[in-house]
Amino acid sequence: MRVWMLTFESKTTRKVGGLAEVPPELARNLAGRSFETTLVTPSHGLRIEGGVVFEEEIGGFKYRVLTARLDGLDHYIVEGGSFESSDVYGGDLPSKALVFARVVKGLFEKSLKEGLAPDVVHAHDWHSGLSLVGLNSLIVKEGLKPRLVYHIHLLSKAWFKREDLEVILSGRLVKGVYGVRDFSEYYNFSQGFVDKLIPLLADRTITVSVDYGKTVEKWAGLKHRVMVGVVPNGSSWNPGMVSEYVEKIAGARGVEDRALTRRVVLRELCSKNVAELGEEWYKTLRSLGVDAGSDTWHQCFEEDGDLVLSTGRISRQKGFEVLLKALEKTIVRNPRLRLLLMVIPVPGSESLIEKMVRYLRVYERNLKIVFGRVPKSLYVPAHHAARVYVAPSLYEPFGLVALEAMASGTPVLASDTGGFKTTVLDLRVAGLKGTGILFETGSVDQLASYLSDLTLLMSVEEVEPVEVGRVAERIADPRVRGLLNEHRAPFVIRRSCVDRSREFEWGRSVLKLVEVYTGIQPPGV
């Protein structure tokens, strides 16, 4: 079976967030099951060596599709015009999505003539999902049989005028949950919201967790009989991979001695600028008094302590503001807490960056922020070195970050939302088989309280046995405190984290995806 995997970002080309991990890993594991899978993605300014297989002029710009083999995977790379910028989601994103849809449809028509058209077109999120709308009209017009799968990682309220969407159609008719009808009818059902429209026209809509599936069904419209399947994400992180990265920076001893790894990681982060950051963000930071040569930029913790890690895009969704508000209360109970943020600026994050800089200046003994993309050589060991990983998202469809932390043996304090409710086993319920704690989403008080409790619990791995009782007295929740009845509790919890992460391997995800593909009855069959 031939599959096209459409995505606006991929770790094989340009990565912004967790979405970039999913298409290439699904493609890689599908290939191991005799599926012929090709990733289709914009270049976003990346220069690729490859043969040109398709060209089309749109809006006065020439777009080309190149074939390339990247990281062991086949790609169609769309370059030219609006895809010359490295800013994946910047600029006129709706226009870029429409251009991508037109190019994909043109490439499909060419592949059809050559006998190379895909049996399945699988699109990730609305930026590439609009391609399914254009292909749907072509399928109806030509009586074709490809299956269309729409994969929602994060719902969007992106809205389009009908006439703007009509430019990607091959005719007026499309086929959806109500059969073949004029496009305008389905547009009216969706009210112009693409994350309502695409599920109406796709053969199957899937998402990443059961909890988020309910959210998608509610938004897409249960009254339209849109049922959402679940293909959980996996993680490419595993204990062996983590150990390899740790050994490279801290030697074999660092794998067992997390304190050593912690000191090495912080030394590297504090001695030089290690993160990749665009010039426009350097300018933003300079305007706030932060630059590569300033004390603020390179400041680091004066003393060692209980390292807490949090990572991600700088956006309201990720909940960093909640975490920073909780910092003062957490420090009161655990002054040794050291919070390390590795965060990536994105368009629209300027006000949050300004708030982060203010916190950085107030809590310089307990807070370090690294702006930009940290190389994996440091990013992975930082997870291994941390006592606790914090995922304070206000909403999170799946949350790969939790699995990455657990694969590193690090327990997760996560908001009680989306995929975290599936991946994180709460220590208060599961005991030492747990992998972290879930707190009420958006609650500063709960985050502060459980961050103190969890860091204190995990700090026992580095204290003398006679000190354990004193640490336990400072833990507020009796269910967390009671875990210290087992004197090796932190080590058992770390092992539970690793074991839990193994339950979310990509191979298991692909088995469910294959069921989705093969369960769709092609048109005309």
mmCIF file with all atom_site columns, N, CA and C in Angstrom, residues 296 299-302 323-332 335 337-340 355-369:
data_model
loop_
_atom_site.group_PDB
_atom_site.id
_atom_site.type_symbol
_atom_site.label_atom_id
_atom_site.label_alt_id
_atom_site.label_comp_id
_atom_site.label_asym_id
_atom_site.label_entity_id
_atom_site.label_seq_id
_atom_site.pdbx_PDB_ins_code
_atom_site.Cartn_x
_atom_site.Cartn_y
_atom_site.Cartn_z
_atom_site.occupancy
_atom_site.B_iso_or_equiv
_atom_site.pdbx_formal_charge
_atom_site.auth_seq_id
_atom_site.auth_comp_id
_atom_site.auth_asym_id
_atom_site.auth_atom_id
_atom_site.pdbx_PDB_model_num
ATOM 1   N N  . THR A 1 296 ? 22.683 38.473 32.477 1.00 0.00 ? 296 THR A N  1
ATOM 2   C CA . THR A 1 296 ? 21.369 37.841 32.514 1.00 0.00 ? 296 THR A CA 1
ATOM 3   C C  . THR A 1 296 ? 21.334 36.628 31.603 1.00 0.00 ? 296 THR A C  1
ATOM 4   N N  . GLN A 1 299 ? 23.584 33.932 33.172 1.00 0.00 ? 299 GLN A N  1
ATOM 5   C CA . GLN A 1 299 ? 23.478 33.685 34.599 1.00 0.00 ? 299 GLN A CA 1
ATOM 6   C C  . GLN A 1 299 ? 23.124 32.226 34.862 1.00 0.00 ? 299 GLN A C  1
ATOM 7   N N  . CYS A 1 300 ? 23.598 31.710 35.953 1.00 0.00 ? 300 CYS A N  1
ATOM 8   C CA . CYS A 1 300 ? 23.295 30.335 36.309 1.00 0.00 ? 300 CYS A CA 1
ATOM 9   C C  . CYS A 1 300 ? 23.171 30.238 37.824 1.00 0.00 ? 300 CYS A C  1
ATOM 10  N N  . PHE A 1 301 ? 22.714 29.107 38.279 1.00 0.00 ? 301 PHE A N  1
ATOM 11  C CA . PHE A 1 301 ? 22.523 28.927 39.706 1.00 0.00 ? 301 PHE A CA 1
ATOM 12  C C  . PHE A 1 301 ? 23.868 29.017 40.439 1.00 0.00 ? 301 PHE A C  1
ATOM 13  N N  . GLU A 1 302 ? 23.890 29.778 41.508 1.00 0.00 ? 302 GLU A N  1
ATOM 14  C CA . GLU A 1 302 ? 25.124 29.936 42.280 1.00 0.00 ? 302 GLU A CA 1
ATOM 15  C C  . GLU A 1 302 ? 25.484 28.650 43.005 1.00 0.00 ? 302 GLU A C  1
ATOM 16  N N  . LEU A 1 323 ? 3.486  28.144 35.832 1.00 0.00 ? 323 LEU A N  1
ATOM 17  C CA . LEU A 1 323 ? 4.672  27.609 36.501 1.00 0.00 ? 323 LEU A CA 1
ATOM 18  C C  . LEU A 1 323 ? 5.477  28.718 37.168 1.00 0.00 ? 323 LEU A C  1
ATOM 19  N N  . LEU A 1 324 ? 5.677  29.823 36.472 1.00 0.00 ? 324 LEU A N  1
ATOM 20  C CA . LEU A 1 324 ? 6.470  30.917 37.038 1.00 0.00 ? 324 LEU A CA 1
ATOM 21  C C  . LEU A 1 324 ? 5.756  31.578 38.220 1.00 0.00 ? 324 LEU A C  1
ATOM 22  N N  . LYS A 1 325 ? 4.432  31.663 38.151 1.00 0.00 ? 325 LYS A N  1
ATOM 23  C CA . LYS A 1 325 ? 3.683  32.214 39.286 1.00 0.00 ? 325 LYS A CA 1
ATOM 24  C C  . LYS A 1 325 ? 3.807  31.319 40.517 1.00 0.00 ? 325 LYS A C  1
ATOM 25  N N  . ALA A 1 326 ? 3.965  30.011 40.274 1.00 0.00 ? 326 ALA A N  1
ATOM 26  C CA . ALA A 1 326 ? 4.082  29.060 41.391 1.00 0.00 ? 326 ALA A CA 1
ATOM 27  C C  . ALA A 1 326 ? 5.477  29.041 41.995 1.00 0.00 ? 326 ALA A C  1
ATOM 28  N N  . LEU A 1 327 ? 6.440  29.649 41.315 1.00 0.00 ? 327 LEU A N  1
ATOM 29  C CA . LEU A 1 327 ? 7.835  29.529 41.720 1.00 0.00 ? 327 LEU A CA 1
ATOM 30  C C  . LEU A 1 327 ? 8.083  30.064 43.127 1.00 0.00 ? 327 LEU A C  1
ATOM 31  N N  . GLU A 1 328 ? 7.530  31.236 43.451 1.00 0.00 ? 328 GLU A N  1
ATOM 32  C CA . GLU A 1 328 ? 7.781  31.833 44.764 1.00 0.00 ? 328 GLU A CA 1
ATOM 33  C C  . GLU A 1 328 ? 7.308  30.917 45.891 1.00 0.00 ? 328 GLU A C  1
ATOM 34  N N  . LYS A 1 329 ? 6.084  30.378 45.750 1.00 0.00 ? 329 LYS A N  1
ATOM 35  C CA . LYS A 1 329 ? 5.545  29.499 46.794 1.00 0.00 ? 329 LYS A CA 1
ATOM 36  C C  . LYS A 1 329 ? 6.360  28.215 46.901 1.00 0.00 ? 329 LYS A C  1
ATOM 37  N N  . THR A 1 330 ? 6.860  27.742 45.779 1.00 0.00 ? 330 THR A N  1
ATOM 38  C CA . THR A 1 330 ? 7.645  26.514 45.793 1.00 0.00 ? 330 THR A CA 1
ATOM 39  C C  . THR A 1 330 ? 8.975  26.724 46.504 1.00 0.00 ? 330 THR A C  1
ATOM 40  N N  . ILE A 1 331 ? 9.608  27.844 46.235 1.00 0.00 ? 331 ILE A N  1
ATOM 41  C CA . ILE A 1 331 ? 10.913 28.139 46.831 1.00 0.00 ? 331 ILE A CA 1
ATOM 42  C C  . ILE A 1 331 ? 10.814 28.273 48.347 1.00 0.00 ? 331 ILE A C  1
ATOM 43  N N  . VAL A 1 332 ? 9.699  28.802 48.828 1.00 0.00 ? 332 VAL A N  1
ATOM 44  C CA . VAL A 1 332 ? 9.517  28.959 50.272 1.00 0.00 ? 332 VAL A CA 1
ATOM 45  C C  . VAL A 1 332 ? 9.629  27.601 50.958 1.00 0.00 ? 332 VAL A C  1
ATOM 46  N N  . PRO A 1 335 ? 13.860 25.755 49.228 1.00 0.00 ? 335 PRO A N  1
ATOM 47  C CA . PRO A 1 335 ? 14.777 26.787 48.710 1.00 0.00 ? 335 PRO A CA 1
ATOM 48  C C  . PRO A 1 335 ? 15.844 26.224 47.768 1.00 0.00 ? 335 PRO A C  1
ATOM 49  N N  . LEU A 1 337 ? 15.316 24.357 45.266 1.00 0.00 ? 337 LEU A N  1
ATOM 50  C CA . LEU A 1 337 ? 14.773 24.102 43.928 1.00 0.00 ? 337 LEU A CA 1
ATOM 51  C C  . LEU A 1 337 ? 15.466 24.985 42.900 1.00 0.00 ? 337 LEU A C  1
ATOM 52  N N  . ARG A 1 338 ? 15.853 24.380 41.776 1.00 0.00 ? 338 ARG A N  1
ATOM 53  C CA . ARG A 1 338 ? 16.486 25.102 40.673 1.00 0.00 ? 338 ARG A CA 1
ATOM 54  C C  . ARG A 1 338 ? 15.686 24.801 39.405 1.00 0.00 ? 338 ARG A C  1
ATOM 55  N N  . LEU A 1 339 ? 14.980 25.801 38.891 1.00 0.00 ? 339 LEU A N  1
ATOM 56  C CA . LEU A 1 339 ? 14.107 25.619 37.729 1.00 0.00 ? 339 LEU A CA 1
ATOM 57  C C  . LEU A 1 339 ? 14.835 26.005 36.447 1.00 0.00 ? 339 LEU A C  1
ATOM 58  N N  . LEU A 1 340 ? 14.934 25.068 35.536 1.00 0.00 ? 340 LEU A N  1
ATOM 59  C CA . LEU A 1 340 ? 15.568 25.293 34.234 1.00 0.00 ? 340 LEU A CA 1
ATOM 60  C C  . LEU A 1 340 ? 14.508 25.212 33.140 1.00 0.00 ? 340 LEU A C  1
ATOM 61  N N  . LYS A 1 355 ? 7.640  38.754 30.209 1.00 0.00 ? 355 LYS A N  1
ATOM 62  C CA . LYS A 1 355 ? 7.331  38.315 31.574 1.00 0.00 ? 355 LYS A CA 1
ATOM 63  C C  . LYS A 1 355 ? 8.409  37.355 32.078 1.00 0.00 ? 355 LYS A C  1
ATOM 64  N N  . MET A 1 356 ? 8.866  36.465 31.206 1.00 0.00 ? 356 MET A N  1
ATOM 65  C CA . MET A 1 356 ? 9.910  35.515 31.604 1.00 0.00 ? 356 MET A CA 1
ATOM 66  C C  . MET A 1 356 ? 11.183 36.242 32.030 1.00 0.00 ? 356 MET A C  1
ATOM 67  N N  . VAL A 1 357 ? 11.551 37.265 31.288 1.00 0.00 ? 357 VAL A N  1
ATOM 68  C CA . VAL A 1 357 ? 12.758 38.028 31.614 1.00 0.00 ? 357 VAL A CA 1
ATOM 69  C C  . VAL A 1 357 ? 12.612 38.701 32.975 1.00 0.00 ? 357 VAL A C  1
ATOM 70  N N  . ARG A 1 358 ? 11.409 39.202 33.280 1.00 0.00 ? 358 ARG A N  1
ATOM 71  C CA . ARG A 1 358 ? 11.190 39.824 34.589 1.00 0.00 ? 358 ARG A CA 1
ATOM 72  C C  . ARG A 1 358 ? 11.367 38.809 35.710 1.00 0.00 ? 358 ARG A C  1
ATOM 73  N N  . TYR A 1 359 ? 10.810 37.627 35.540 1.00 0.00 ? 359 TYR A N  1
ATOM 74  C CA . TYR A 1 359 ? 10.978 36.570 36.540 1.00 0.00 ? 359 TYR A CA 1
ATOM 75  C C  . TYR A 1 359 ? 12.447 36.179 36.675 1.00 0.00 ? 359 TYR A C  1
ATOM 76  N N  . LEU A 1 360 ? 13.135 36.148 35.543 1.00 0.00 ? 360 LEU A N  1
ATOM 77  C CA . LEU A 1 360 ? 14.545 35.770 35.547 1.00 0.00 ? 360 LEU A CA 1
ATOM 78  C C  . LEU A 1 360 ? 15.362 36.703 36.427 1.00 0.00 ? 360 LEU A C  1
ATOM 79  N N  . ARG A 1 361 ? 15.031 37.972 36.425 1.00 0.00 ? 361 ARG A N  1
ATOM 80  C CA . ARG A 1 361 ? 15.780 38.948 37.204 1.00 0.00 ? 361 ARG A CA 1
ATOM 81  C C  . ARG A 1 361 ? 15.429 38.890 38.692 1.00 0.00 ? 361 ARG A C  1
ATOM 82  N N  . VAL A 1 362 ? 14.193 38.530 38.987 1.00 0.00 ? 362 VAL A N  1
ATOM 83  C CA . VAL A 1 362 ? 13.760 38.470 40.385 1.00 0.00 ? 362 VAL A CA 1
ATOM 84  C C  . VAL A 1 362 ? 14.267 37.207 41.072 1.00 0.00 ? 362 VAL A C  1
ATOM 85  N N  . TYR A 1 363 ? 14.265 36.088 40.323 1.00 0.00 ? 363 TYR A N  1
ATOM 86  C CA . TYR A 1 363 ? 14.594 34.790 40.932 1.00 0.00 ? 363 TYR A CA 1
ATOM 87  C C  . TYR A 1 363 ? 15.891 34.228 40.354 1.00 0.00 ? 363 TYR A C  1
ATOM 88  N N  . GLU A 1 364 ? 16.924 35.056 40.289 1.00 0.00 ? 364 GLU A N  1
ATOM 89  C CA . GLU A 1 364 ? 18.156 34.646 39.635 1.00 0.00 ? 364 GLU A CA 1
ATOM 90  C C  . GLU A 1 364 ? 18.862 33.489 40.347 1.00 0.00 ? 364 GLU A C  1
ATOM 91  N N  . ARG A 1 365 ? 18.584 33.279 41.634 1.00 0.00 ? 365 ARG A N  1
ATOM 92  C CA . ARG A 1 365 ? 19.209 32.167 42.356 1.00 0.00 ? 365 ARG A CA 1
ATOM 93  C C  . ARG A 1 365 ? 18.516 30.832 42.077 1.00 0.00 ? 365 ARG A C  1
ATOM 94  N N  . ASN A 1 366 ? 17.289 30.904 41.587 1.00 0.00 ? 366 ASN A N  1
ATOM 95  C CA . ASN A 1 366 ? 16.484 29.680 41.444 1.00 0.00 ? 366 ASN A CA 1
ATOM 96  C C  . ASN A 1 366 ? 15.958 29.438 40.036 1.00 0.00 ? 366 ASN A C  1
ATOM 97  N N  . LEU A 1 367 ? 16.253 30.315 39.097 1.00 0.00 ? 367 LEU A N  1
ATOM 98  C CA . LEU A 1 367 ? 15.675 30.205 37.760 1.00 0.00 ? 367 LEU A CA 1
ATOM 99  C C  . LEU A 1 367 ? 16.720 30.470 36.685 1.00 0.00 ? 367 LEU A C  1
ATOM 100 N N  . LYS A 1 368 ? 16.757 29.595 35.685 1.00 0.00 ? 368 LYS A N  1
ATOM 101 C CA . LYS A 1 368 ? 17.550 29.841 34.486 1.00 0.00 ? 368 LYS A CA 1
ATOM 102 C C  . LYS A 1 368 ? 16.686 29.554 33.270 1.00 0.00 ? 368 LYS A C  1
ATOM 103 N N  . ILE A 1 369 ? 16.710 30.448 32.303 1.00 0.00 ? 369 ILE A N  1
ATOM 104 C CA . ILE A 1 369 ? 15.931 30.274 31.080 1.00 0.00 ? 369 ILE A CA 1
ATOM 105 C C  . ILE A 1 369 ? 16.883 30.260 29.887 1.00 0.00 ? 369 ILE A C  1
#
